[in-house]
């Protein structure tokens, strides 16, 4: 049975007072991270890994923009350019935004619902290590010069072995397959955690809205990812087993072209049945973050909380019925186009509801434009621009013009950068004090925001013009006579500035980690339970599980339930943002967290059970890694019956089984 | 005005939860459903979409063999009586699964072992049947993954279903081994219930696959696809509860 009585492995890095650094050797620290099942540490692992990938994806984008800065440029060739845009898209979607959202889910969900960990801590560790394995597979492709080069949507029949004979597509298909396993495992976990581990009294409609966002995102992942799992299985069968799922004709033994009956459009259907819900998987967590931040800095409860929750659910539900808007130009005919055009326009309604609810929350509030708030309001304004261009190409005739042009590139960057990334940065500024106990520097933060905001618009707004002038996406070059040179220089300069803005951010993080202002438990005067405990939280989160009887529990505790109706008493309120003080200037006579630490140090474990650390999740995930690498390199081959199987794959399966059995046979806590 | 940060309650107090064995008892859940059971339901809902995608692929492609003029066609290879028997075996194994659960809920460990063994044996018979069916199709009828779209989608769909059955069998056998070493008693009946959920699900999926792949006629070429929903309706009307 693990308990907090093992501070030397459990507490390192979460800033526990009980840790004695002298006893924690380097290997012990490393081992404690490899075997950790603490949701907060897993959250940090997700966050740091995803941020590195965000930088990698950004670097890829900047090389592309350097290439496109001038007409007929020859910095990188067409082949390298193909690899760059494919890896950029794949990295940003699957290795940066999704896991960054996951970092917030991991760190915050148990804290917000008043739990000590997630429902399945080892499964949670498995999700992270599997994600790491998938990301590694995708990026190892650079080493053999065979990075995926077919686009993040992997359209058939280009992906067939006939047209893509090298390993590029295999790295992509198997890497994504493994990332899918990671996402599914994480979603099952959060689904159960949110439904089952809420503190006493926390009904579904008393959950912080971030929990709603996470819950619905998990449902989306659970129901959308199997479609791409199947799509990728069929693709891998086409490539490894010689089937013809996605290719209508092939060469027979005599070298003649023969009809097979396979259909490239099946890929597009399966991919976009997953792909459109996927864009909501990317944006709903962002919406949820912003919905936490705006009320706190407007000092008003979220306007129309229930409607917000229903809107999230409605977006998710409708999101499964719009995928054909990615296929308007494939010739499905007027009926499907009309139907899916209508459903696509419909989805703008719940999205619009959310935007108006954020405005409603700010309306009449006491706005504090801190850095998190700036980024949050940044999302509200910039996402809206992307939403509007989305509704524009919801119309098939308009989309026929937009499709495959830079206009679409502008659209999805307004929703993904102006939406998801703005919100994730807002979330980092908002919760960094909780994660680390230090505030990020507000002055640098504001500079960071304004540079990002300006550079973002400089980069992506002119893409609308380029698209309407007919500049196609995915091309590595354009002619000098095209007239596109002017806006392309602007776009590229904006892109480099945007890249530089992240240096400001990293400087802020490094500086604040060194000597940032101490955060205290509740630096922003928050409304949710994570602000009721110390920063960073103790390893067991809550000494005693809180009882919840109000939606904005902490505000209710601090100000009584009347909060939100009247803010006349400004002076008192101002005292409260100052930090540590909880209540009207009265300091509670005992600090519960401090007291708990003392008790734990004294060996009094009370009723706190924590899960054991385990190495098996990492072993199981590495089994998946070797399985996939064996298939990609088809090496070393051993004959099994009539077919040859790669030995590395067989070994990987054995490792996976060792992981699973070790895991199920060891005691969980 | 409240002065405490959050109202608190003793973890075990007030909720009526008493730890039976001193450790590792899960605290009561918000919904009253056990974590692992809910996880299984979430997984199964995901698996529904997985099979829905595969079945859709099969329905789209099964008549493409005729269109391409490359046999063998479905009607030439399927052996309905043979597969009916193996389907019956799998259906029957759902009954033995239920009996296994009922046994352990009565704390009848012997009964659990008998019915677990029976369930895994029936599962293995089903898999054996599939192995012989596949080799018959491959060696005698000349149908492989590469032959035509029917072969590709048939082997993929039924093969992935067979993989599910195989995982179920491994799971059941593992549970049997744990039980033989004395590790399963009445308080662990949830472990049996969860593998049971999985097993019944795999069984239900087979009923759908069996109906779509084997029972519904499709020799008419492309129209066969349109005939499918109609045949489903006919089948539903014939069922006693409709
Ligand atoms: C009001 C809501 C939205 C509408 C009506 C909408 C509509 C569309 C349409 C019609 C397309 C297809 C354009 C084409 O390829 O010709 C598209 C593409 C795209 N959208 Fe949206 N969209 C919306 C929100 C979002 C959000 C929230 C995201 C992501 C966070 C997103 C990400 C994308 C991406 C990545 C593509 C390009 C896919 C590709 O071809 O690679 N969209 N959108
Ligand atoms: Cu879409």
PDB file of C-alpha atoms in Angstrom, chain A residues 382-600:
ATOM      1  CA  UNK A 382     -10.026  35.915 -32.932  1.00  0.00           C
ATOM      2  CA  UNK A 383     -11.969  32.661 -32.850  1.00  0.00           C
ATOM      3  CA  UNK A 384     -15.009  34.559 -34.017  1.00  0.00           C
ATOM      4  CA  UNK A 385     -13.184  35.599 -37.188  1.00  0.00           C
ATOM      5  CA  UNK A 386     -12.363  31.932 -37.853  1.00  0.00           C
ATOM      6  CA  UNK A 387     -15.930  30.915 -37.099  1.00  0.00           C
ATOM      7  CA  UNK A 388     -17.237  33.406 -39.607  1.00  0.00           C
ATOM      8  CA  UNK A 389     -14.958  32.197 -42.383  1.00  0.00           C
ATOM      9  CA  UNK A 390     -16.109  28.672 -41.441  1.00  0.00           C
ATOM     10  CA  UNK A 391     -19.716  29.583 -42.038  1.00  0.00           C
ATOM     11  CA  UNK A 392     -18.651  31.123 -45.370  1.00  0.00           C
ATOM     12  CA  UNK A 393     -17.326  27.856 -46.708  1.00  0.00           C
ATOM     13  CA  UNK A 394     -20.258  25.993 -45.271  1.00  0.00           C
ATOM     14  CA  UNK A 395     -21.876  27.046 -48.534  1.00  0.00           C
ATOM     15  CA  UNK A 396     -20.855  24.553 -51.241  1.00  0.00           C
ATOM     16  CA  UNK A 397     -20.537  27.022 -54.127  1.00  0.00           C
ATOM     17  CA  UNK A 398     -18.425  29.326 -51.979  1.00  0.00           C
ATOM     18  CA  UNK A 399     -16.385  26.380 -50.764  1.00  0.00           C
ATOM     19  CA  UNK A 400     -15.669  25.367 -54.339  1.00  0.00           C
ATOM     20  CA  UNK A 401     -13.757  28.628 -54.546  1.00  0.00           C
ATOM     21  CA  UNK A 402     -12.156  28.363 -51.101  1.00  0.00           C
ATOM     22  CA  UNK A 403     -11.265  24.692 -51.100  1.00  0.00           C
ATOM     23  CA  UNK A 404      -7.554  23.925 -51.211  1.00  0.00           C
ATOM     24  CA  UNK A 405      -6.734  27.615 -51.202  1.00  0.00           C
ATOM     25  CA  UNK A 406      -5.043  29.802 -48.616  1.00  0.00           C
ATOM     26  CA  UNK A 407      -8.477  30.963 -47.503  1.00  0.00           C
ATOM     27  CA  UNK A 408      -8.977  27.626 -45.778  1.00  0.00           C
ATOM     28  CA  UNK A 409      -5.503  27.937 -44.269  1.00  0.00           C
ATOM     29  CA  UNK A 410      -6.554  31.308 -42.841  1.00  0.00           C
ATOM     30  CA  UNK A 411      -9.774  29.788 -41.479  1.00  0.00           C
ATOM     31  CA  UNK A 412      -8.235  26.976 -39.579  1.00  0.00           C
ATOM     32  CA  UNK A 413      -5.429  29.053 -38.172  1.00  0.00           C
ATOM     33  CA  UNK A 414      -7.899  31.575 -36.793  1.00  0.00           C
ATOM     34  CA  UNK A 415      -9.732  28.784 -34.995  1.00  0.00           C
ATOM     35  CA  UNK A 416      -6.662  26.776 -34.018  1.00  0.00           C
ATOM     36  CA  UNK A 417      -4.176  29.503 -33.127  1.00  0.00           C
ATOM     37  CA  UNK A 418      -6.585  32.348 -32.413  1.00  0.00           C
ATOM     38  CA  UNK A 419      -8.758  29.801 -30.627  1.00  0.00           C
ATOM     39  CA  UNK A 420      -6.936  26.850 -29.126  1.00  0.00           C
ATOM     40  CA  UNK A 421      -3.429  28.280 -28.685  1.00  0.00           C
ATOM     41  CA  UNK A 422      -4.662  31.610 -27.288  1.00  0.00           C
ATOM     42  CA  UNK A 423      -6.752  29.721 -24.754  1.00  0.00           C
ATOM     43  CA  UNK A 424      -3.934  27.348 -23.838  1.00  0.00           C
ATOM     44  CA  UNK A 425      -1.627  30.308 -23.234  1.00  0.00           C
ATOM     45  CA  UNK A 426      -4.377  31.949 -21.178  1.00  0.00           C
ATOM     46  CA  UNK A 427      -4.618  28.727 -19.193  1.00  0.00           C
ATOM     47  CA  UNK A 428      -0.879  28.602 -18.603  1.00  0.00           C
ATOM     48  CA  UNK A 429      -0.844  32.191 -17.319  1.00  0.00           C
ATOM     49  CA  UNK A 430      -3.863  31.499 -15.145  1.00  0.00           C
ATOM     50  CA  UNK A 431      -2.818  28.173 -13.578  1.00  0.00           C
ATOM     51  CA  UNK A 432       0.984  28.522 -13.614  1.00  0.00           C
ATOM     52  CA  UNK A 433       0.803  29.904 -10.048  1.00  0.00           C
ATOM     53  CA  UNK A 434      -1.078  26.755  -9.002  1.00  0.00           C
ATOM     54  CA  UNK A 435       1.370  24.464 -10.810  1.00  0.00           C
ATOM     55  CA  UNK A 436       4.539  26.069  -9.489  1.00  0.00           C
ATOM     56  CA  UNK A 437       3.701  28.368  -6.598  1.00  0.00           C
ATOM     57  CA  UNK A 438       5.143  31.311  -8.568  1.00  0.00           C
ATOM     58  CA  UNK A 439       3.387  34.018 -10.549  1.00  0.00           C
ATOM     59  CA  UNK A 440       4.362  34.619 -14.164  1.00  0.00           C
ATOM     60  CA  UNK A 441       5.555  38.161 -14.678  1.00  0.00           C
ATOM     61  CA  UNK A 442       2.583  40.336 -15.620  1.00  0.00           C
ATOM     62  CA  UNK A 443       4.648  42.991 -17.389  1.00  0.00           C
ATOM     63  CA  UNK A 444       6.400  40.532 -19.680  1.00  0.00           C
ATOM     64  CA  UNK A 445       3.091  38.687 -20.030  1.00  0.00           C
ATOM     65  CA  UNK A 446       1.385  41.756 -21.439  1.00  0.00           C
ATOM     66  CA  UNK A 447       4.209  42.354 -23.899  1.00  0.00           C
ATOM     67  CA  UNK A 448       3.961  38.692 -24.837  1.00  0.00           C
ATOM     68  CA  UNK A 449       0.243  39.005 -25.454  1.00  0.00           C
ATOM     69  CA  UNK A 450       0.410  42.105 -27.621  1.00  0.00           C
ATOM     70  CA  UNK A 451       3.306  40.810 -29.713  1.00  0.00           C
ATOM     71  CA  UNK A 452       1.492  37.494 -30.198  1.00  0.00           C
ATOM     72  CA  UNK A 453      -1.750  39.239 -31.051  1.00  0.00           C
ATOM     73  CA  UNK A 454      -0.171  41.541 -33.606  1.00  0.00           C
ATOM     74  CA  UNK A 455       2.048  38.882 -35.139  1.00  0.00           C
ATOM     75  CA  UNK A 456      -0.810  36.415 -35.340  1.00  0.00           C
ATOM     76  CA  UNK A 457      -2.989  38.786 -37.328  1.00  0.00           C
ATOM     77  CA  UNK A 458      -0.083  39.875 -39.490  1.00  0.00           C
ATOM     78  CA  UNK A 459       0.576  36.242 -40.327  1.00  0.00           C
ATOM     79  CA  UNK A 460      -2.880  34.907 -40.905  1.00  0.00           C
ATOM     80  CA  UNK A 461      -5.144  37.753 -41.969  1.00  0.00           C
ATOM     81  CA  UNK A 462      -3.465  38.351 -45.350  1.00  0.00           C
ATOM     82  CA  UNK A 463      -3.917  34.642 -46.071  1.00  0.00           C
ATOM     83  CA  UNK A 464      -7.593  35.441 -46.684  1.00  0.00           C
ATOM     84  CA  UNK A 465      -6.570  37.775 -49.513  1.00  0.00           C
ATOM     85  CA  UNK A 466      -4.090  35.272 -50.945  1.00  0.00           C
ATOM     86  CA  UNK A 467      -6.722  32.566 -50.881  1.00  0.00           C
ATOM     87  CA  UNK A 468      -9.313  34.677 -52.616  1.00  0.00           C
ATOM     88  CA  UNK A 469      -6.729  35.563 -55.248  1.00  0.00           C
ATOM     89  CA  UNK A 470      -6.352  31.843 -55.867  1.00  0.00           C
ATOM     90  CA  UNK A 471      -3.123  30.919 -54.142  1.00  0.00           C
ATOM     91  CA  UNK A 472      -3.318  27.157 -53.520  1.00  0.00           C
ATOM     92  CA  UNK A 473      -2.272  25.492 -50.269  1.00  0.00           C
ATOM     93  CA  UNK A 474       0.409  22.743 -50.112  1.00  0.00           C
ATOM     94  CA  UNK A 475       2.494  24.221 -52.965  1.00  0.00           C
ATOM     95  CA  UNK A 476       6.141  24.864 -52.286  1.00  0.00           C
ATOM     96  CA  UNK A 477       6.443  27.760 -54.683  1.00  0.00           C
ATOM     97  CA  UNK A 478       4.590  30.335 -56.774  1.00  0.00           C
ATOM     98  CA  UNK A 479       5.443  32.264 -59.874  1.00  0.00           C
ATOM     99  CA  UNK A 480       6.916  35.742 -59.860  1.00  0.00           C
ATOM    100  CA  UNK A 481       4.111  36.978 -62.113  1.00  0.00           C
ATOM    101  CA  UNK A 482       1.362  35.790 -59.799  1.00  0.00           C
ATOM    102  CA  UNK A 483       1.214  39.038 -57.875  1.00  0.00           C
ATOM    103  CA  UNK A 484       1.243  37.157 -54.577  1.00  0.00           C
ATOM    104  CA  UNK A 485       4.699  38.269 -53.579  1.00  0.00           C
ATOM    105  CA  UNK A 486       3.610  41.282 -51.515  1.00  0.00           C
ATOM    106  CA  UNK A 487       1.266  39.535 -49.079  1.00  0.00           C
ATOM    107  CA  UNK A 488       3.584  36.558 -48.829  1.00  0.00           C
ATOM    108  CA  UNK A 489       6.431  38.715 -47.526  1.00  0.00           C
ATOM    109  CA  UNK A 490       4.049  40.186 -44.939  1.00  0.00           C
ATOM    110  CA  UNK A 491       2.819  36.736 -43.942  1.00  0.00           C
ATOM    111  CA  UNK A 492       6.342  35.404 -43.598  1.00  0.00           C
ATOM    112  CA  UNK A 493       7.511  38.359 -41.518  1.00  0.00           C
ATOM    113  CA  UNK A 494       4.498  37.960 -39.288  1.00  0.00           C
ATOM    114  CA  UNK A 495       5.337  34.281 -38.969  1.00  0.00           C
ATOM    115  CA  UNK A 496       8.860  35.000 -37.747  1.00  0.00           C
ATOM    116  CA  UNK A 497       7.552  37.576 -35.293  1.00  0.00           C
ATOM    117  CA  UNK A 498       5.055  35.012 -34.039  1.00  0.00           C
ATOM    118  CA  UNK A 499       7.905  32.552 -33.560  1.00  0.00           C
ATOM    119  CA  UNK A 500       9.820  35.224 -31.637  1.00  0.00           C
ATOM    120  CA  UNK A 501       6.827  35.836 -29.389  1.00  0.00           C
ATOM    121  CA  UNK A 502       7.350  32.393 -27.948  1.00  0.00           C
ATOM    122  CA  UNK A 503      10.860  33.401 -26.927  1.00  0.00           C
ATOM    123  CA  UNK A 504       9.290  36.150 -24.817  1.00  0.00           C
ATOM    124  CA  UNK A 505       7.055  33.532 -23.247  1.00  0.00           C
ATOM    125  CA  UNK A 506       9.932  31.162 -22.505  1.00  0.00           C
ATOM    126  CA  UNK A 507      11.916  34.020 -21.027  1.00  0.00           C
ATOM    127  CA  UNK A 508       8.965  34.808 -18.780  1.00  0.00           C
ATOM    128  CA  UNK A 509       8.675  31.194 -17.645  1.00  0.00           C
ATOM    129  CA  UNK A 510      12.407  30.872 -16.958  1.00  0.00           C
ATOM    130  CA  UNK A 511      12.539  34.168 -15.081  1.00  0.00           C
ATOM    131  CA  UNK A 512       9.419  33.467 -13.048  1.00  0.00           C
ATOM    132  CA  UNK A 513      10.551  29.975 -12.087  1.00  0.00           C
ATOM    133  CA  UNK A 514      13.756  31.529 -10.785  1.00  0.00           C
ATOM    134  CA  UNK A 515      12.398  34.479  -8.893  1.00  0.00           C
ATOM    135  CA  UNK A 516       8.720  34.936  -9.630  1.00  0.00           C
ATOM    136  CA  UNK A 517       6.409  36.457  -7.084  1.00  0.00           C
ATOM    137  CA  UNK A 518       5.124  33.791  -4.658  1.00  0.00           C
ATOM    138  CA  UNK A 519       1.604  32.924  -5.673  1.00  0.00           C
ATOM    139  CA  UNK A 520      -0.111  31.948  -2.471  1.00  0.00           C
ATOM    140  CA  UNK A 521      -3.096  29.642  -2.566  1.00  0.00           C
ATOM    141  CA  UNK A 522      -5.510  31.901  -4.374  1.00  0.00           C
ATOM    142  CA  UNK A 523      -3.828  34.713  -6.289  1.00  0.00           C
ATOM    143  CA  UNK A 524      -6.718  35.532  -8.634  1.00  0.00           C
ATOM    144  CA  UNK A 525      -9.606  35.243  -6.192  1.00  0.00           C
ATOM    145  CA  UNK A 526     -10.770  32.082  -7.945  1.00  0.00           C
ATOM    146  CA  UNK A 527     -14.114  30.377  -7.676  1.00  0.00           C
ATOM    147  CA  UNK A 528     -13.121  26.735  -7.999  1.00  0.00           C
ATOM    148  CA  UNK A 529     -11.719  24.212  -5.552  1.00  0.00           C
ATOM    149  CA  UNK A 530      -8.159  24.108  -6.881  1.00  0.00           C
ATOM    150  CA  UNK A 531      -7.652  27.545  -5.330  1.00  0.00           C
ATOM    151  CA  UNK A 532      -8.589  26.288  -1.895  1.00  0.00           C
ATOM    152  CA  UNK A 533      -5.382  24.293  -1.497  1.00  0.00           C
ATOM    153  CA  UNK A 534      -1.738  25.249  -1.461  1.00  0.00           C
ATOM    154  CA  UNK A 535       0.309  26.067  -4.596  1.00  0.00           C
ATOM    155  CA  UNK A 536       1.658  23.642  -5.716  1.00  0.00           C
ATOM    156  CA  UNK A 537      -0.900  21.305  -4.198  1.00  0.00           C
ATOM    157  CA  UNK A 538       0.197  18.598  -1.756  1.00  0.00           C
ATOM    158  CA  UNK A 539       0.594  15.159  -3.295  1.00  0.00           C
ATOM    159  CA  UNK A 540      -2.737  14.024  -1.852  1.00  0.00           C
ATOM    160  CA  UNK A 541      -4.518  17.236  -3.014  1.00  0.00           C
ATOM    161  CA  UNK A 542      -7.137  17.475  -0.290  1.00  0.00           C
ATOM    162  CA  UNK A 543      -6.527  16.495   3.283  1.00  0.00           C
ATOM    163  CA  UNK A 544     -10.232  15.977   3.598  1.00  0.00           C
ATOM    164  CA  UNK A 545     -12.582  15.701   0.692  1.00  0.00           C
ATOM    165  CA  UNK A 546     -14.525  18.963   0.456  1.00  0.00           C
ATOM    166  CA  UNK A 547     -18.294  19.136   0.544  1.00  0.00           C
ATOM    167  CA  UNK A 548     -19.861  21.114  -2.260  1.00  0.00           C
ATOM    168  CA  UNK A 549     -23.121  22.966  -2.074  1.00  0.00           C
ATOM    169  CA  UNK A 550     -22.622  25.713  -4.594  1.00  0.00           C
ATOM    170  CA  UNK A 551     -21.535  26.038  -8.209  1.00  0.00           C
ATOM    171  CA  UNK A 552     -18.856  28.629  -7.450  1.00  0.00           C
ATOM    172  CA  UNK A 553     -17.957  26.889  -4.233  1.00  0.00           C
ATOM    173  CA  UNK A 554     -14.979  28.947  -3.242  1.00  0.00           C
ATOM    174  CA  UNK A 555     -16.748  32.236  -3.850  1.00  0.00           C
ATOM    175  CA  UNK A 556     -19.670  30.980  -1.819  1.00  0.00           C
ATOM    176  CA  UNK A 557     -17.260  30.045   0.967  1.00  0.00           C
ATOM    177  CA  UNK A 558     -15.485  33.353   0.810  1.00  0.00           C
ATOM    178  CA  UNK A 559     -18.365  35.748   0.288  1.00  0.00           C
ATOM    179  CA  UNK A 560     -21.532  33.821   0.980  1.00  0.00           C
ATOM    180  CA  UNK A 561     -23.937  32.804  -1.718  1.00  0.00           C
ATOM    181  CA  UNK A 562     -24.973  36.338  -2.619  1.00  0.00           C
ATOM    182  CA  UNK A 563     -21.803  36.865  -4.619  1.00  0.00           C
ATOM    183  CA  UNK A 564     -22.474  37.862  -8.167  1.00  0.00           C
ATOM    184  CA  UNK A 565     -25.621  39.805  -7.439  1.00  0.00           C
ATOM    185  CA  UNK A 566     -23.881  42.801  -5.999  1.00  0.00           C
ATOM    186  CA  UNK A 567     -20.374  44.089  -6.161  1.00  0.00           C
ATOM    187  CA  UNK A 568     -20.976  47.307  -4.294  1.00  0.00           C
ATOM    188  CA  UNK A 569     -18.450  46.438  -1.626  1.00  0.00           C
ATOM    189  CA  UNK A 570     -15.419  47.082  -3.808  1.00  0.00           C
ATOM    190  CA  UNK A 571     -13.018  47.856  -1.073  1.00  0.00           C
ATOM    191  CA  UNK A 572     -13.472  44.533   0.633  1.00  0.00           C
ATOM    192  CA  UNK A 573     -13.142  42.726  -2.652  1.00  0.00           C
ATOM    193  CA  UNK A 574      -9.872  44.440  -3.430  1.00  0.00           C
ATOM    194  CA  UNK A 575      -8.447  43.256  -0.164  1.00  0.00           C
ATOM    195  CA  UNK A 576      -9.188  39.749  -1.226  1.00  0.00           C
ATOM    196  CA  UNK A 577      -7.348  39.626  -4.541  1.00  0.00           C
ATOM    197  CA  UNK A 578      -4.209  40.460  -2.703  1.00  0.00           C
ATOM    198  CA  UNK A 579      -3.632  36.728  -2.199  1.00  0.00           C
ATOM    199  CA  UNK A 580      -3.257  34.556   0.863  1.00  0.00           C
ATOM    200  CA  UNK A 581      -6.079  36.172   2.733  1.00  0.00           C
ATOM    201  CA  UNK A 582      -9.244  34.167   2.632  1.00  0.00           C
ATOM    202  CA  UNK A 583     -12.324  35.902   3.871  1.00  0.00           C
ATOM    203  CA  UNK A 584     -12.592  39.497   4.880  1.00  0.00           C
ATOM    204  CA  UNK A 585      -9.101  40.065   5.964  1.00  0.00           C
ATOM    205  CA  UNK A 586      -9.274  37.343   8.557  1.00  0.00           C
ATOM    206  CA  UNK A 587      -6.485  34.811   8.300  1.00  0.00           C
ATOM    207  CA  UNK A 588      -7.721  31.336   9.233  1.00  0.00           C
ATOM    208  CA  UNK A 589      -6.017  30.397  12.459  1.00  0.00           C
ATOM    209  CA  UNK A 590      -4.575  27.193  11.048  1.00  0.00           C
ATOM    210  CA  UNK A 591      -3.367  26.418   7.553  1.00  0.00           C
ATOM    211  CA  UNK A 592      -4.979  23.062   6.789  1.00  0.00           C
ATOM    212  CA  UNK A 593      -2.317  22.072   4.251  1.00  0.00           C
ATOM    213  CA  UNK A 594       0.504  22.889   6.609  1.00  0.00           C
ATOM    214  CA  UNK A 595      -1.199  20.987   9.366  1.00  0.00           C
ATOM    215  CA  UNK A 596      -1.691  17.969   7.120  1.00  0.00           C
ATOM    216  CA  UNK A 597       1.971  17.994   6.166  1.00  0.00           C
ATOM    217  CA  UNK A 598       2.963  17.989   9.789  1.00  0.00           C
ATOM    218  CA  UNK A 599       0.644  15.136  10.517  1.00  0.00           C
ATOM    219  CA  UNK A 600       1.950  13.136   7.588  1.00  0.00           C
TER     220      UNK A 600
END
